Amino acid sequence: RTLSYQDLAEQIGAFKLAVYQPSDYVVDQERLAELESRRQTQNFNQKDSERFLVGMMRVNALKRLESSAHALRLTMDRIIDKINKLLDKVERYGQGDESPTHGHIDEEIVPDADEEDEEFVVNRNRSRNPYRLAELDLPRWTSDLKDDRTVLSAVRDRVAAITPERDGKLQDLKQRIRNKVNQPTRNRDGKPNRKLLVFTTFKDTACYLYDNLEASTQELGIAMAMVSGGETYATDGDNTFNAILTNFAPTARQRSATDANHDIDLLIATDCISEGQNLQDCDTVLNYDIHWNPVRLVQRFGRIDRIGSHNSSVQMVNYWPTDDMEIYLRLQNRVQARMALADLTASGDEDPFSEEDMERDLRFRDAQ
């Protein structure tokens, strides 16, 4: 049986994620007090910071499943790999290796950068408080690490079974692209519009879509591109960031006639282009995942809903993670409340999500 959205919502509570909570295993209470006093000057003690980080990792797992099974599988792989490396280090230490490399842990307890999005960013310098293995209850920590690995591996194996061929969401997107190409809308000038802008929160999902849509777009005779922060790809023409956007929206971005042979009809993008870009040659935005910040959805749609557009109409298509919207909205409300507590970049005096904000956001999503 494959993993449903609600399955994961229940299973993420079983992720202890001991790899990110070494302070729970510090035997020397004086050392723990020292670490906590360092962090306390920044409004969070060490234990609280690690707990909040674990909470954010659980939220992130939920968001990545909403995006794609592929993105969640990579998350599981990265955490499992981190656990394996840490267990190997503990084993080497137990065999007498007390070198600086194996006697301390530091980078092992910081999430990988690939797990971050604009709402979940780890301050890597601030997060680092190196522990010495000699300070920790290694048997208990090792046991919890192995338990985590078992749970994470089980989830990983279930989502890994969702291959591209069995990925209903991906297959539905392929059909939507075929429909857009074969039955294009027409703008006010009577010209067919085959352009589609697909947004996703995560680079991993963007790469997955690009890799698995390339063959079908070639069959349809259209060019495709992807932009995600520092990574850009295109099946035709210049694959630099500005060139891709210009070839996707040549009229809006006033492309020169010399570059007219490299039109892009399908653009896959993360929110690196959700602000400040004029892409109104396109008339359809498709949200492959629903960003948990409603403002971001408005900004995504704003790339094509702009003054000067030649389109007769514009539309936004949303992929929701579950048919039971009441379950989803209740879950999102709880998760956003946790995110308010876990804003590690805030001063400690401000709440990034007020109760009024949450209620307004939920009404917005419900209305959609």
Coordinates of C-alpha atoms in Angstrom, one line a residue:
R1 CA 0.0 0.0 0.0
T2 CA 1.4 3.4 -1.0
L3 CA 1.7 6.3 1.5
S4 CA -1.2 8.8 1.6
Y5 CA -1.1 12.3 2.7
Q6 CA -2.9 11.5 5.9
D7 CA -0.7 8.5 6.6
L8 CA 2.4 10.8 6.7
A9 CA 0.6 13.4 8.8
E10 CA 0.2 10.6 11.4
Q11 CA 3.6 9.1 10.9
I12 CA 5.7 12.2 11.2
G13 CA 4.9 12.3 14.9
A14 CA 6.9 9.1 15.3
F15 CA 10.1 10.8 14.0
K16 CA 12.1 11.5 17.1
L17 CA 14.9 12.7 14.9
A18 CA 17.5 12.1 17.7
V19 CA 20.2 13.1 15.2
Y20 CA 19.2 16.7 15.7
Q21 CA 18.7 16.6 19.5
P22 CA 22.1 15.7 21.0
S23 CA 21.4 17.9 24.1
D24 CA 18.9 15.3 25.3
Y25 CA 21.8 12.9 25.7
V26 CA 24.4 15.1 27.4
V27 CA 25.5 13.4 30.6
D28 CA 27.5 16.3 32.0
Q29 CA 24.9 18.7 33.3
E30 CA 27.5 21.5 33.7
R31 CA 28.4 21.2 30.0
L32 CA 24.7 21.3 29.1
A33 CA 24.2 24.4 31.2
E34 CA 27.2 26.0 29.4
L35 CA 25.6 25.3 26.0
E36 CA 22.2 26.5 27.1
S37 CA 23.7 29.7 28.5
R38 CA 25.3 30.5 25.1
R39 CA 22.0 30.1 23.3
Q40 CA 20.0 31.8 26.0
T41 CA 21.6 35.1 25.1
Q42 CA 20.0 34.8 21.7
N43 CA 16.5 34.1 23.2
F44 CA 16.6 30.3 22.8
N45 CA 18.4 27.8 24.9
Q46 CA 20.1 24.8 23.2
K47 CA 17.4 22.3 24.1
D48 CA 14.6 24.5 22.9
S49 CA 16.4 25.3 19.6
E50 CA 16.9 21.6 18.9
R51 CA 13.3 20.8 19.6
F52 CA 12.1 23.7 17.4
L53 CA 14.4 22.4 14.6
V54 CA 12.9 18.9 14.9
G55 CA 9.4 20.5 14.7
M56 CA 10.4 22.3 11.5
M57 CA 11.9 19.1 10.0
R58 CA 8.5 17.4 10.6
V59 CA 6.7 20.3 9.0
N60 CA 9.1 20.1 6.1
A61 CA 8.5 16.4 5.6
L62 CA 4.8 17.2 5.3
K63 CA 5.3 20.0 2.8
R64 CA 7.6 17.9 0.7
L65 CA 5.1 15.1 0.5
E66 CA 2.5 17.6 -0.6
S67 CA 5.0 18.6 -3.4
S68 CA 6.0 15.1 -4.6
A69 CA 6.8 11.6 -3.4
H70 CA 10.3 12.1 -5.0
A71 CA 11.0 15.2 -2.8
L72 CA 10.0 13.3 0.4
R73 CA 12.1 10.3 -0.6
L74 CA 15.2 12.5 -1.0
T75 CA 14.5 14.0 2.5
M76 CA 14.3 10.5 4.0
D77 CA 17.5 9.5 2.2
R78 CA 19.4 12.6 3.5
I79 CA 18.4 12.1 7.1
I80 CA 19.1 8.3 6.9
D81 CA 22.5 9.0 5.4
K82 CA 23.2 11.5 8.2
I83 CA 22.2 8.9 10.8
N84 CA 24.4 6.3 9.2
K85 CA 27.4 8.6 9.2
L86 CA 26.8 9.5 12.8
L87 CA 26.5 5.9 13.9
D88 CA 29.7 5.1 12.0
K89 CA 31.5 7.9 13.9
V90 CA 30.2 6.6 17.2
E91 CA 31.4 3.1 16.4
R92 CA 34.8 4.4 15.4
Y93 CA 35.0 6.4 18.6
G94 CA 34.1 3.3 20.6
Q95 CA 37.0 1.5 18.9
G96 CA 39.4 4.0 20.3
D97 CA 39.5 6.7 17.5
E98 CA 39.6 9.9 19.5
S99 CA 40.9 12.1 16.7
P100 CA 39.3 15.6 16.5
T101 CA 37.2 14.5 13.5
H102 CA 35.7 11.5 15.3
G103 CA 35.6 12.8 18.8
H104 CA 33.3 15.7 18.0
I105 CA 30.0 16.1 16.2
D106 CA 29.0 19.3 14.4
E107 CA 27.9 19.2 10.8
E108 CA 26.1 15.9 11.5
I109 CA 23.5 17.7 13.5
V110 CA 22.7 20.4 11.0
P111 CA 20.1 19.7 8.2
D112 CA 21.2 19.7 4.6
A113 CA 20.8 23.0 2.7
D114 CA 18.7 21.1 0.1
E115 CA 16.0 20.7 2.7
E116 CA 15.5 24.5 3.1
D117 CA 12.9 26.8 1.5
E118 CA 12.3 30.5 2.2
E119 CA 10.3 29.6 5.3
F120 CA 12.7 27.1 6.7
V121 CA 16.3 28.4 6.7
V122 CA 18.9 27.2 9.2
N123 CA 21.5 29.7 10.3
R124 CA 24.4 27.3 10.1
N125 CA 26.8 29.3 12.2
R126 CA 24.2 30.0 14.9
S127 CA 23.0 26.3 14.9
R128 CA 26.5 24.9 15.6
N129 CA 27.4 24.0 19.2
P130 CA 29.9 21.2 18.7
Y131 CA 29.4 18.3 21.1
R132 CA 32.1 15.9 22.2
L133 CA 31.0 12.3 22.0
A134 CA 32.5 11.7 25.5
E135 CA 29.8 14.0 26.9
L136 CA 26.9 11.9 25.6
D137 CA 25.1 8.8 26.7
L138 CA 26.1 7.0 23.6
P139 CA 24.2 3.7 24.2
R140 CA 20.9 5.5 24.6
W141 CA 21.5 7.9 21.7
T142 CA 22.6 5.0 19.4
S143 CA 19.4 3.1 20.3
D144 CA 17.2 6.1 19.4
L145 CA 19.2 6.8 16.2
K146 CA 18.6 3.2 15.1
D147 CA 14.9 3.5 16.0
D148 CA 14.6 6.6 13.9
R149 CA 16.4 4.9 11.0
T150 CA 13.9 2.1 11.1
V151 CA 10.9 4.4 10.9
L152 CA 12.4 6.7 8.3
S153 CA 13.4 3.7 6.1
A154 CA 9.9 2.3 6.2
V155 CA 8.5 5.6 5.0
R156 CA 11.2 5.9 2.4
D157 CA 10.5 2.4 1.0
R158 CA 6.8 3.2 0.7
V159 CA 7.3 6.5 -1.2
A160 CA 10.0 4.9 -3.3
A161 CA 7.3 2.6 -4.7
I162 CA 5.7 5.7 -6.3
T163 CA 7.7 5.6 -9.5
P164 CA 7.1 8.2 -12.3
E165 CA 4.8 5.6 -14.1
R166 CA 2.8 5.2 -10.9
D167 CA 2.8 8.9 -10.0
G168 CA -0.8 10.0 -10.7
K169 CA -0.1 13.6 -10.1
L170 CA 2.7 13.6 -12.7
Q171 CA 0.6 11.7 -15.2
D172 CA -2.2 14.2 -14.8
L173 CA 0.2 17.1 -15.4
K174 CA 1.4 15.4 -18.6
Q175 CA -2.2 15.2 -19.8
R176 CA -2.8 18.9 -18.9
I177 CA 0.3 19.8 -20.9
R178 CA -1.0 17.8 -23.9
N179 CA -4.4 19.5 -23.7
K180 CA -2.8 22.9 -23.5
V181 CA -0.6 22.2 -26.6
N182 CA -3.3 20.5 -28.7
Q183 CA -6.2 22.7 -27.7
P184 CA -4.6 26.1 -26.9
T185 CA -6.4 29.1 -25.8
R186 CA -6.3 32.2 -28.0
N187 CA -5.3 35.7 -27.0
R188 CA -7.1 38.9 -28.1
D189 CA -5.0 39.0 -31.2
G190 CA -6.3 35.5 -32.2
K191 CA -2.9 33.8 -31.7
P192 CA -2.8 30.4 -30.0
N193 CA -1.3 30.4 -26.5
R194 CA 0.4 27.1 -25.5
K195 CA 2.4 28.5 -22.6
L196 CA 2.1 27.0 -19.2
L197 CA 4.0 28.2 -16.0
V198 CA 4.3 25.4 -13.4
F199 CA 5.3 26.5 -9.9
T200 CA 6.7 24.3 -7.1
T201 CA 8.2 25.2 -3.7
F202 CA 11.1 22.8 -3.9
K203 CA 14.1 22.5 -6.3
D204 CA 14.0 18.7 -5.9
T205 CA 10.4 18.6 -7.3
A206 CA 11.3 21.0 -10.1
C207 CA 14.2 18.8 -11.2
Y208 CA 12.0 15.7 -11.0
L209 CA 9.4 17.3 -13.3
Y210 CA 12.0 18.5 -15.7
D211 CA 13.6 15.1 -16.0
N212 CA 10.2 13.3 -16.4
L213 CA 8.6 15.7 -18.8
E214 CA 11.4 16.1 -21.3
A215 CA 10.5 13.1 -23.4
S216 CA 6.8 14.0 -23.6
T217 CA 7.5 17.7 -24.4
Q218 CA 9.8 16.6 -27.3
E219 CA 6.9 14.4 -28.6
L220 CA 4.7 17.5 -28.5
G221 CA 7.2 19.6 -30.3
I222 CA 7.6 22.2 -27.6
A223 CA 10.6 23.5 -25.6
M224 CA 10.8 23.3 -21.9
A225 CA 12.9 25.0 -19.2
M226 CA 13.5 25.0 -15.5
V227 CA 14.6 27.8 -13.2
S228 CA 15.4 27.3 -9.5
G229 CA 17.7 29.6 -7.7
G230 CA 21.2 28.9 -9.1
E231 CA 20.1 26.0 -11.3
T232 CA 18.7 26.6 -14.8
Y233 CA 18.0 24.1 -17.7
A234 CA 16.4 24.4 -21.1
T235 CA 15.8 21.9 -23.8
D236 CA 16.4 24.5 -26.5
G237 CA 18.4 27.8 -26.7
D238 CA 20.4 29.6 -24.1
N239 CA 19.9 28.1 -20.7
T240 CA 20.8 31.1 -18.6
F241 CA 18.2 32.6 -16.2
N242 CA 17.4 35.8 -18.1
A243 CA 17.5 34.0 -21.5
I244 CA 15.0 31.4 -20.3
L245 CA 12.5 34.0 -19.0
T246 CA 12.9 36.0 -22.2
N247 CA 12.3 33.0 -24.4
F248 CA 9.2 32.1 -22.3
A249 CA 7.8 35.7 -22.4
P250 CA 9.3 37.3 -25.5
T251 CA 6.7 40.0 -25.9
A252 CA 6.6 41.0 -22.2
R253 CA 10.4 41.1 -22.0
Q254 CA 10.9 42.7 -25.5
R255 CA 13.0 40.0 -27.0
S256 CA 15.1 41.0 -30.0
A257 CA 14.2 39.5 -33.4
T258 CA 17.6 37.7 -33.6
D259 CA 16.6 35.4 -30.8
A260 CA 13.1 34.5 -32.1
N261 CA 13.9 30.8 -32.8
H262 CA 14.0 29.5 -29.3
D263 CA 10.5 29.9 -27.8
I264 CA 9.8 28.1 -24.6
D265 CA 6.2 27.0 -23.9
L266 CA 6.6 25.1 -20.6
L267 CA 8.4 26.7 -17.7
I268 CA 8.9 24.9 -14.4
A269 CA 10.0 27.3 -11.6
T270 CA 10.4 27.6 -7.9
D271 CA 9.5 30.8 -6.1
C272 CA 12.7 32.4 -7.1
I273 CA 10.6 34.1 -9.9
S274 CA 7.4 34.6 -7.9
E275 CA 8.2 38.3 -7.6
G276 CA 9.3 41.0 -10.0
Q277 CA 9.1 39.1 -13.3
N278 CA 6.8 40.0 -16.2
L279 CA 5.7 36.7 -17.8
Q280 CA 2.3 37.7 -19.2
D281 CA 2.8 36.0 -22.5
C282 CA 1.6 33.0 -20.6
D283 CA -2.1 32.7 -19.5
T284 CA -2.0 29.7 -17.1
V285 CA -0.2 29.2 -13.8
L286 CA -0.3 25.7 -12.3
N287 CA 0.7 25.2 -8.7
Y288 CA 2.1 21.7 -8.5
D289 CA 2.1 22.2 -4.7
I290 CA 0.2 24.8 -2.7
H291 CA 2.5 27.2 -0.9
W292 CA 1.6 27.5 2.8
N293 CA 1.9 31.2 2.6
P294 CA -1.2 32.5 0.7
V295 CA 0.7 35.7 -0.3
R296 CA 3.1 33.5 -2.3
L297 CA 0.2 32.2 -4.3
V298 CA -0.9 35.7 -5.1
Q299 CA 2.6 36.5 -6.2
R300 CA 2.8 33.4 -8.4
F301 CA -0.4 34.4 -10.2
G302 CA 0.8 37.9 -10.5
R303 CA 3.5 36.8 -12.9
I304 CA 0.9 36.5 -15.6
D305 CA -2.0 38.6 -14.3
R306 CA -0.4 41.9 -15.4
I307 CA -1.3 45.2 -17.1
G308 CA -0.6 45.0 -20.8
S309 CA -1.4 41.3 -21.3
H310 CA -2.8 40.3 -24.7
N311 CA -4.6 37.4 -23.1
S312 CA -8.4 37.3 -23.1
S313 CA -8.3 35.6 -19.7
V314 CA -5.8 34.1 -17.2
Q315 CA -6.2 31.1 -14.9
M316 CA -4.6 29.4 -12.0
V317 CA -4.8 25.6 -11.5
N318 CA -4.1 24.1 -8.0
Y319 CA -3.1 20.6 -7.1
W320 CA -4.4 19.8 -3.6
P321 CA -2.8 17.0 -1.6
T322 CA -6.0 15.4 -0.4
D323 CA -9.7 15.3 -1.4
D324 CA -10.7 15.8 2.3
M325 CA -10.2 19.5 2.6
E326 CA -11.5 19.7 6.2
I327 CA -8.7 17.4 7.3
Y328 CA -6.1 19.3 5.3
L329 CA -7.2 22.8 6.6
R330 CA -7.3 21.6 10.2
L331 CA -3.8 20.1 9.8
Q332 CA -2.4 23.3 8.2
N333 CA -3.8 25.4 11.1
R334 CA -2.0 23.2 13.6
V335 CA 1.2 23.3 11.6
Q336 CA 1.3 27.0 11.1
A337 CA 0.8 27.4 14.9
R338 CA 3.9 25.3 15.4
M339 CA 5.8 27.3 12.8
A340 CA 5.0 30.5 14.8
L341 CA 6.8 29.0 17.8
A342 CA 9.7 27.7 15.7
D343 CA 10.8 30.9 13.9
L344 CA 14.5 30.6 14.9
T345 CA 15.4 33.8 13.0
A346 CA 13.0 36.0 14.9
S347 CA 14.0 38.2 17.8
G348 CA 11.8 36.3 20.2
D349 CA 9.5 39.3 20.7
E350 CA 7.4 38.9 17.6
D351 CA 5.0 36.3 16.4
P352 CA 5.4 35.7 12.6
F353 CA 1.9 34.2 12.4
S354 CA -0.8 35.9 14.5
E355 CA -4.1 34.1 15.1
E356 CA -5.8 36.7 12.9
D357 CA -3.3 36.0 10.1
M358 CA -3.9 32.2 10.4
E359 CA -7.7 32.6 10.3
R360 CA -7.4 34.9 7.3
D361 CA -5.1 32.6 5.5
L362 CA -7.3 29.6 6.1
R363 CA -10.3 31.5 4.7
F364 CA -8.3 32.3 1.6
R365 CA -7.4 28.7 1.1
D366 CA -10.9 27.5 1.8
A367 CA -12.3 30.0 -0.7
Q368 CA -9.9 28.7 -3.4

